[in-house]
Amino acid sequence: MQPVADYSNTGFSVSMIATVENWLRYKTERRDAYKPTGLQSLITKIQNEVKIHGEQAVIKVITDSMASNYQGIVWDRLQQQANRRGGGNGFQTSNPFMEIREERRGHG
């Protein structure tokens, strides 16, 4: 029997909770249901990824993982998408010192 997820302290939207519940059903259908400790780790992982990438990106990667019939969630795609967008997390992705150096050399 699938353990019940506790969303009380997650801050997840209704859409995020629905997506997680869909993922849990998907895993049960694959006969690969979570045990309590694994489920708590999943919820924590999702919370951390939402803080970095936002709910819509996390919902998309979970949904895409199900649609592709993957065994697990392909978290690496979040970082790949952020890299294509130029970081996506508000942090500097280029090295300003290297840019200055290249400009001084006349390559920028």
mmCIF file of N, CA and C in Angstrom:
data_model
loop_
_atom_site.group_PDB
_atom_site.id
_atom_site.type_symbol
_atom_site.label_atom_id
_atom_site.label_comp_id
_atom_site.label_asym_id
_atom_site.label_seq_id
_atom_site.Cartn_x
_atom_site.Cartn_y
_atom_site.Cartn_z
ATOM 1 N N MET A 1 0.837 -1.190 0.000
ATOM 2 C CA MET A 1 0.000 0.000 0.000
ATOM 3 C C MET A 1 0.876 1.245 0.000
ATOM 4 N N GLN A 2 0.498 2.193 -0.837
ATOM 5 C CA GLN A 2 1.229 3.447 -0.994
ATOM 6 C C GLN A 2 1.062 4.313 0.251
ATOM 7 N N PRO A 3 2.175 4.824 0.848
ATOM 8 C CA PRO A 3 2.036 5.741 1.977
ATOM 9 C C PRO A 3 1.409 7.053 1.512
ATOM 10 N N VAL A 4 0.782 7.758 2.421
ATOM 11 C CA VAL A 4 0.112 9.017 2.099
ATOM 12 C C VAL A 4 1.105 10.162 2.257
ATOM 13 N N ALA A 5 1.218 10.988 1.227
ATOM 14 C CA ALA A 5 2.138 12.126 1.275
ATOM 15 C C ALA A 5 1.556 13.234 2.139
ATOM 16 N N ASP A 6 2.419 13.893 2.898
ATOM 17 C CA ASP A 6 2.024 15.020 3.737
ATOM 18 C C ASP A 6 2.488 16.302 3.054
ATOM 19 N N TYR A 7 1.538 17.077 2.543
ATOM 20 C CA TYR A 7 1.852 18.315 1.834
ATOM 21 C C TYR A 7 1.686 19.545 2.715
ATOM 22 N N SER A 8 1.408 19.359 4.015
ATOM 23 C CA SER A 8 1.024 20.468 4.883
ATOM 24 C C SER A 8 2.084 21.561 4.989
ATOM 25 N N ASN A 9 3.346 21.222 4.938
ATOM 26 C CA ASN A 9 4.400 22.232 5.089
ATOM 27 C C ASN A 9 5.192 22.453 3.810
ATOM 28 N N THR A 10 4.650 22.047 2.678
ATOM 29 C CA THR A 10 5.409 22.128 1.433
ATOM 30 C C THR A 10 5.221 23.458 0.711
ATOM 31 N N GLY A 11 4.067 24.080 0.869
ATOM 32 C CA GLY A 11 3.771 25.289 0.114
ATOM 33 C C GLY A 11 3.400 24.998 -1.326
ATOM 34 N N PHE A 12 3.160 23.727 -1.664
ATOM 35 C CA PHE A 12 2.813 23.355 -3.031
ATOM 36 C C PHE A 12 1.432 23.892 -3.410
ATOM 37 N N SER A 13 1.308 24.282 -4.670
ATOM 38 C CA SER A 13 0.005 24.683 -5.203
ATOM 39 C C SER A 13 -0.844 23.437 -5.440
ATOM 40 N N VAL A 14 -2.107 23.662 -5.747
ATOM 41 C CA VAL A 14 -3.009 22.550 -6.074
ATOM 42 C C VAL A 14 -2.478 21.784 -7.289
ATOM 43 N N SER A 15 -1.951 22.511 -8.276
ATOM 44 C CA SER A 15 -1.405 21.864 -9.481
ATOM 45 C C SER A 15 -0.192 20.998 -9.155
ATOM 46 N N MET A 16 0.660 21.489 -8.270
ATOM 47 C CA MET A 16 1.855 20.722 -7.897
ATOM 48 C C MET A 16 1.459 19.454 -7.149
ATOM 49 N N ILE A 17 0.517 19.578 -6.217
ATOM 50 C CA ILE A 17 0.043 18.402 -5.473
ATOM 51 C C ILE A 17 -0.576 17.389 -6.430
ATOM 52 N N ALA A 18 -1.374 17.861 -7.377
ATOM 53 C CA ALA A 18 -1.997 16.956 -8.349
ATOM 54 C C ALA A 18 -0.932 16.244 -9.179
ATOM 55 N N THR A 19 0.116 16.949 -9.550
ATOM 56 C CA THR A 19 1.197 16.343 -10.335
ATOM 57 C C THR A 19 1.928 15.282 -9.523
ATOM 58 N N VAL A 20 2.214 15.582 -8.254
ATOM 59 C CA VAL A 20 2.887 14.603 -7.397
ATOM 60 C C VAL A 20 1.998 13.375 -7.219
ATOM 61 N N GLU A 21 0.719 13.589 -6.998
ATOM 62 C CA GLU A 21 -0.210 12.460 -6.855
ATOM 63 C C GLU A 21 -0.260 11.630 -8.139
ATOM 64 N N ASN A 22 -0.237 12.286 -9.295
ATOM 65 C CA ASN A 22 -0.188 11.558 -10.568
ATOM 66 C C ASN A 22 1.088 10.741 -10.669
ATOM 67 N N TRP A 23 2.217 11.320 -10.234
ATOM 68 C CA TRP A 23 3.486 10.591 -10.247
ATOM 69 C C TRP A 23 3.417 9.363 -9.339
ATOM 70 N N LEU A 24 2.828 9.525 -8.160
ATOM 71 C CA LEU A 24 2.713 8.399 -7.222
ATOM 72 C C LEU A 24 1.840 7.290 -7.798
ATOM 73 N N ARG A 25 0.745 7.654 -8.467
ATOM 74 C CA ARG A 25 -0.099 6.647 -9.129
ATOM 75 C C ARG A 25 0.677 5.951 -10.247
ATOM 76 N N TYR A 26 1.406 6.745 -11.015
ATOM 77 C CA TYR A 26 2.229 6.208 -12.109
ATOM 78 C C TYR A 26 3.236 5.179 -11.565
ATOM 79 N N LYS A 27 3.901 5.522 -10.469
ATOM 80 C CA LYS A 27 4.874 4.604 -9.881
ATOM 81 C C LYS A 27 4.194 3.328 -9.358
ATOM 82 N N THR A 28 3.011 3.472 -8.793
ATOM 83 C CA THR A 28 2.261 2.309 -8.313
ATOM 84 C C THR A 28 1.880 1.413 -9.487
ATOM 85 N N GLU A 29 1.432 2.021 -10.587
ATOM 86 C CA GLU A 29 1.086 1.245 -11.778
ATOM 87 C C GLU A 29 2.294 0.483 -12.319
ATOM 88 N N ARG A 30 3.468 1.047 -12.161
ATOM 89 C CA ARG A 30 4.705 0.394 -12.609
ATOM 90 C C ARG A 30 5.188 -0.645 -11.595
ATOM 91 N N ARG A 31 4.425 -0.816 -10.512
ATOM 92 C CA ARG A 31 4.779 -1.733 -9.420
ATOM 93 C C ARG A 31 6.100 -1.321 -8.761
ATOM 94 N N ASP A 32 6.230 -0.017 -8.596
ATOM 95 C CA ASP A 32 7.450 0.557 -8.025
ATOM 96 C C ASP A 32 7.067 1.665 -7.035
ATOM 97 N N ALA A 33 6.115 1.355 -6.166
ATOM 98 C CA ALA A 33 5.582 2.355 -5.237
ATOM 99 C C ALA A 33 6.633 2.753 -4.202
ATOM 100 N N TYR A 34 6.488 3.968 -3.699
ATOM 101 C CA TYR A 34 7.395 4.487 -2.672
ATOM 102 C C TYR A 34 7.059 3.921 -1.302
ATOM 103 N N LYS A 35 8.079 3.743 -0.505
ATOM 104 C CA LYS A 35 7.924 3.438 0.917
ATOM 105 C C LYS A 35 7.991 4.778 1.645
ATOM 106 N N PRO A 36 7.623 4.841 2.926
ATOM 107 C CA PRO A 36 7.544 6.139 3.627
ATOM 108 C C PRO A 36 8.810 6.992 3.546
ATOM 109 N N THR A 37 9.978 6.409 3.752
ATOM 110 C CA THR A 37 11.217 7.190 3.727
ATOM 111 C C THR A 37 11.505 7.724 2.323
ATOM 112 N N GLY A 38 11.306 6.895 1.322
ATOM 113 C CA GLY A 38 11.510 7.318 -0.059
ATOM 114 C C GLY A 38 10.534 8.414 -0.463
ATOM 115 N N LEU A 39 9.301 8.303 -0.004
ATOM 116 C CA LEU A 39 8.295 9.319 -0.308
ATOM 117 C C LEU A 39 8.680 10.657 0.313
ATOM 118 N N GLN A 40 9.139 10.638 1.554
ATOM 119 C CA GLN A 40 9.555 11.889 2.195
ATOM 120 C C GLN A 40 10.750 12.493 1.461
ATOM 121 N N SER A 41 11.673 11.668 1.016
ATOM 122 C CA SER A 41 12.817 12.158 0.241
ATOM 123 C C SER A 41 12.364 12.772 -1.079
ATOM 124 N N LEU A 42 11.384 12.156 -1.725
ATOM 125 C CA LEU A 42 10.843 12.699 -2.963
ATOM 126 C C LEU A 42 10.234 14.079 -2.731
ATOM 127 N N ILE A 43 9.418 14.211 -1.692
ATOM 128 C CA ILE A 43 8.767 15.492 -1.386
ATOM 129 C C ILE A 43 9.830 16.559 -1.118
ATOM 130 N N THR A 44 10.865 16.222 -0.367
ATOM 131 C CA THR A 44 11.942 17.167 -0.080
ATOM 132 C C THR A 44 12.677 17.563 -1.358
ATOM 133 N N LYS A 45 12.959 16.590 -2.212
ATOM 134 C CA LYS A 45 13.623 16.860 -3.488
ATOM 135 C C LYS A 45 12.785 17.793 -4.344
ATOM 136 N N ILE A 46 11.488 17.545 -4.413
ATOM 137 C CA ILE A 46 10.599 18.397 -5.204
ATOM 138 C C ILE A 46 10.594 19.811 -4.632
ATOM 139 N N GLN A 47 10.508 19.940 -3.302
ATOM 140 C CA GLN A 47 10.545 21.267 -2.678
ATOM 141 C C GLN A 47 11.822 22.014 -3.067
ATOM 142 N N ASN A 48 12.951 21.341 -2.997
ATOM 143 C CA ASN A 48 14.229 21.978 -3.330
ATOM 144 C C ASN A 48 14.280 22.394 -4.794
ATOM 145 N N GLU A 49 13.791 21.547 -5.685
ATOM 146 C CA GLU A 49 13.798 21.878 -7.116
ATOM 147 C C GLU A 49 12.835 23.020 -7.422
ATOM 148 N N VAL A 50 11.709 23.074 -6.725
ATOM 149 C CA VAL A 50 10.755 24.173 -6.909
ATOM 150 C C VAL A 50 11.401 25.497 -6.489
ATOM 151 N N LYS A 51 12.151 25.495 -5.397
ATOM 152 C CA LYS A 51 12.829 26.718 -4.949
ATOM 153 C C LYS A 51 13.819 27.222 -5.987
ATOM 154 N N ILE A 52 14.474 26.319 -6.671
ATOM 155 C CA ILE A 52 15.488 26.692 -7.658
ATOM 156 C C ILE A 52 14.874 27.044 -9.008
ATOM 157 N N HIS A 53 13.954 26.205 -9.485
ATOM 158 C CA HIS A 53 13.476 26.300 -10.866
ATOM 159 C C HIS A 53 12.034 26.766 -11.015
ATOM 160 N N GLY A 54 11.270 26.765 -9.934
ATOM 161 C CA GLY A 54 9.864 27.155 -10.012
ATOM 162 C C GLY A 54 8.957 25.958 -10.233
ATOM 163 N N GLU A 55 7.706 26.124 -9.805
ATOM 164 C CA GLU A 55 6.751 25.005 -9.881
ATOM 165 C C GLU A 55 6.471 24.551 -11.298
ATOM 166 N N GLN A 56 6.302 25.490 -12.218
ATOM 167 C CA GLN A 56 5.923 25.091 -13.577
ATOM 168 C C GLN A 56 6.994 24.230 -14.226
ATOM 169 N N ALA A 57 8.261 24.563 -14.004
ATOM 170 C CA ALA A 57 9.352 23.751 -14.569
ATOM 171 C C ALA A 57 9.372 22.355 -13.948
ATOM 172 N N VAL A 58 9.121 22.269 -12.639
ATOM 173 C CA VAL A 58 9.117 20.972 -11.959
ATOM 174 C C VAL A 58 7.920 20.143 -12.417
ATOM 175 N N ILE A 59 6.766 20.764 -12.525
ATOM 176 C CA ILE A 59 5.579 20.053 -13.035
ATOM 177 C C ILE A 59 5.873 19.498 -14.427
ATOM 178 N N LYS A 60 6.498 20.309 -15.272
ATOM 179 C CA LYS A 60 6.794 19.869 -16.639
ATOM 180 C C LYS A 60 7.755 18.681 -16.649
ATOM 181 N N VAL A 61 8.799 18.719 -15.827
ATOM 182 C CA VAL A 61 9.760 17.615 -15.853
ATOM 183 C C VAL A 61 9.134 16.332 -15.300
ATOM 184 N N ILE A 62 8.274 16.437 -14.307
ATOM 185 C CA ILE A 62 7.585 15.241 -13.782
ATOM 186 C C ILE A 62 6.640 14.682 -14.839
ATOM 187 N N THR A 63 5.868 15.559 -15.463
ATOM 188 C CA THR A 63 4.914 15.139 -16.496
ATOM 189 C C THR A 63 5.628 14.526 -17.692
ATOM 190 N N ASP A 64 6.721 15.168 -18.127
ATOM 191 C CA ASP A 64 7.498 14.631 -19.252
ATOM 192 C C ASP A 64 8.105 13.269 -18.913
ATOM 193 N N SER A 65 8.535 13.097 -17.669
ATOM 194 C CA SER A 65 9.110 11.814 -17.255
ATOM 195 C C SER A 65 8.068 10.706 -17.332
ATOM 196 N N MET A 66 6.828 11.018 -16.932
ATOM 197 C CA MET A 66 5.747 10.030 -17.041
ATOM 198 C C MET A 66 5.419 9.750 -18.496
ATOM 199 N N ALA A 67 5.320 10.809 -19.299
ATOM 200 C CA ALA A 67 4.956 10.654 -20.707
ATOM 201 C C ALA A 67 5.993 9.824 -21.463
ATOM 202 N N SER A 68 7.237 9.910 -21.033
ATOM 203 C CA SER A 68 8.306 9.149 -21.680
ATOM 204 C C SER A 68 8.472 7.752 -21.088
ATOM 205 N N ASN A 69 7.613 7.429 -20.101
ATOM 206 C CA ASN A 69 7.619 6.125 -19.446
ATOM 207 C C ASN A 69 8.941 5.836 -18.729
ATOM 208 N N TYR A 70 9.531 6.905 -18.156
ATOM 209 C CA TYR A 70 10.778 6.739 -17.419
ATOM 210 C C TYR A 70 10.512 6.145 -16.055
ATOM 211 N N GLN A 71 11.500 5.446 -15.543
ATOM 212 C CA GLN A 71 11.406 4.854 -14.207
ATOM 213 C C GLN A 71 11.459 5.930 -13.134
ATOM 214 N N GLY A 72 12.235 6.973 -13.370
ATOM 215 C CA GLY A 72 12.381 8.051 -12.396
ATOM 216 C C GLY A 72 12.197 9.404 -13.048
ATOM 217 N N ILE A 73 12.248 10.435 -12.224
ATOM 218 C CA ILE A 73 12.129 11.807 -12.709
ATOM 219 C C ILE A 73 13.505 12.248 -13.195
ATOM 220 N N VAL A 74 13.555 12.826 -14.375
ATOM 221 C CA VAL A 74 14.812 13.235 -14.983
ATOM 222 C C VAL A 74 15.140 14.665 -14.537
ATOM 223 N N TRP A 75 15.654 14.773 -13.313
ATOM 224 C CA TRP A 75 15.933 16.080 -12.717
ATOM 225 C C TRP A 75 16.965 16.863 -13.511
ATOM 226 N N ASP A 76 17.883 16.182 -14.184
ATOM 227 C CA ASP A 76 18.925 16.864 -14.954
ATOM 228 C C ASP A 76 18.338 17.795 -16.015
ATOM 229 N N ARG A 77 17.156 17.504 -16.482
ATOM 230 C CA ARG A 77 16.537 18.345 -17.513
ATOM 231 C C ARG A 77 16.245 19.746 -16.991
ATOM 232 N N LEU A 78 15.994 19.872 -15.698
ATOM 233 C CA LEU A 78 15.760 21.204 -15.129
ATOM 234 C C LEU A 78 16.999 22.070 -15.286
ATOM 235 N N GLN A 79 18.158 21.526 -14.965
ATOM 236 C CA GLN A 79 19.397 22.292 -15.094
ATOM 237 C C GLN A 79 19.719 22.558 -16.555
ATOM 238 N N GLN A 80 19.458 21.589 -17.421
ATOM 239 C CA GLN A 80 19.699 21.793 -18.848
ATOM 240 C C GLN A 80 18.832 22.920 -19.388
ATOM 241 N N GLN A 81 17.566 22.958 -18.969
ATOM 242 C CA GLN A 81 16.668 24.027 -19.400
ATOM 243 C C GLN A 81 17.130 25.371 -18.858
ATOM 244 N N ALA A 82 17.569 25.393 -17.600
ATOM 245 C CA ALA A 82 18.062 26.637 -17.000
ATOM 246 C C ALA A 82 19.299 27.123 -17.740
ATOM 247 N N ASN A 83 20.185 26.215 -18.120
ATOM 248 C CA ASN A 83 21.395 26.598 -18.850
ATOM 249 C C ASN A 83 21.047 27.188 -20.210
ATOM 250 N N ARG A 84 20.047 26.615 -20.878
ATOM 251 C CA ARG A 84 19.624 27.147 -22.180
ATOM 252 C C ARG A 84 19.008 28.532 -22.041
ATOM 253 N N ARG A 85 18.384 28.788 -20.886
ATOM 254 C CA ARG A 85 17.758 30.102 -20.652
ATOM 255 C C ARG A 85 18.764 31.115 -20.117
ATOM 256 N N GLY A 86 19.989 30.695 -19.914
ATOM 257 C CA GLY A 86 20.986 31.613 -19.386
ATOM 258 C C GLY A 86 21.046 31.603 -17.880
ATOM 259 N N GLY A 87 20.780 30.486 -17.277
ATOM 260 C CA GLY A 87 20.893 30.353 -15.822
ATOM 261 C C GLY A 87 19.571 30.062 -15.181
ATOM 262 N N GLY A 88 18.608 30.936 -15.330
ATOM 263 C CA GLY A 88 17.272 30.699 -14.825
ATOM 264 C C GLY A 88 17.118 30.775 -13.323
ATOM 265 N N ASN A 89 18.227 30.908 -12.582
ATOM 266 C CA ASN A 89 18.093 30.933 -11.132
ATOM 267 C C ASN A 89 18.556 32.249 -10.527
ATOM 268 N N GLY A 90 18.843 33.247 -11.372
ATOM 269 C CA GLY A 90 19.227 34.550 -10.871
ATOM 270 C C GLY A 90 20.707 34.683 -10.568
ATOM 271 N N PHE A 91 21.482 33.633 -10.733
ATOM 272 C CA PHE A 91 22.904 33.696 -10.467
ATOM 273 C C PHE A 91 23.664 33.971 -11.758
ATOM 274 N N GLN A 92 24.796 34.613 -11.640
ATOM 275 C CA GLN A 92 25.649 34.896 -12.790
ATOM 276 C C GLN A 92 26.135 33.581 -13.382
ATOM 277 N N THR A 93 25.938 33.393 -14.686
ATOM 278 C CA THR A 93 26.381 32.141 -15.306
ATOM 279 C C THR A 93 27.648 32.322 -16.111
ATOM 280 N N SER A 94 28.027 33.575 -16.398
ATOM 281 C CA SER A 94 29.271 33.810 -17.102
ATOM 282 C C SER A 94 30.306 34.324 -16.111
ATOM 283 N N ASN A 95 31.536 34.361 -16.548
ATOM 284 C CA ASN A 95 32.610 34.841 -15.697
ATOM 285 C C ASN A 95 32.955 36.257 -16.131
ATOM 286 N N PRO A 96 32.566 37.277 -15.352
ATOM 287 C CA PRO A 96 32.812 38.656 -15.779
ATOM 288 C C PRO A 96 34.291 38.976 -15.931
ATOM 289 N N PHE A 97 35.148 38.329 -15.172
ATOM 290 C CA PHE A 97 36.581 38.576 -15.280
ATOM 291 C C PHE A 97 37.121 38.085 -16.613
ATOM 292 N N MET A 98 36.632 36.940 -17.047
ATOM 293 C CA MET A 98 37.061 36.417 -18.348
ATOM 294 C C MET A 98 36.531 37.301 -19.471
ATOM 295 N N GLU A 99 35.310 37.832 -19.310
ATOM 296 C CA GLU A 99 34.754 38.714 -20.332
ATOM 297 C C GLU A 99 35.585 39.982 -20.459
ATOM 298 N N ILE A 100 36.002 40.573 -19.339
ATOM 299 C CA ILE A 100 36.838 41.775 -19.354
ATOM 300 C C ILE A 100 38.171 41.461 -20.021
ATOM 301 N N ARG A 101 38.722 40.318 -19.674
ATOM 302 C CA ARG A 101 40.014 39.912 -20.250
ATOM 303 C C ARG A 101 39.909 39.791 -21.767
ATOM 304 N N GLU A 102 38.832 39.163 -22.236
ATOM 305 C CA GLU A 102 38.647 39.005 -23.672
ATOM 306 C C GLU A 102 38.431 40.354 -24.356
ATOM 307 N N GLU A 103 37.691 41.255 -23.690
ATOM 308 C CA GLU A 103 37.467 42.583 -24.269
ATOM 309 C C GLU A 103 38.780 43.332 -24.407
ATOM 310 N N ARG A 104 39.641 43.220 -23.398
ATOM 311 C CA ARG A 104 40.944 43.899 -23.441
ATOM 312 C C ARG A 104 41.838 43.328 -24.539
ATOM 313 N N ARG A 105 41.654 42.070 -24.829
ATOM 314 C CA ARG A 105 42.432 41.439 -25.896
ATOM 315 C C ARG A 105 41.871 41.794 -27.269
ATOM 316 N N GLY A 106 40.656 42.360 -27.255
ATOM 317 C CA GLY A 106 40.041 42.719 -28.533
ATOM 318 C C GLY A 106 39.202 41.612 -29.142
ATOM 319 N N HIS A 107 38.820 40.635 -28.318
ATOM 320 C CA HIS A 107 37.998 39.535 -28.820
ATOM 321 C C HIS A 107 36.541 39.681 -28.444
ATOM 322 N N GLY A 108 36.146 40.704 -27.753
ATOM 323 C CA GLY A 108 34.774 40.817 -27.261
ATOM 324 C C GLY A 108 34.049 41.816 -27.973
#
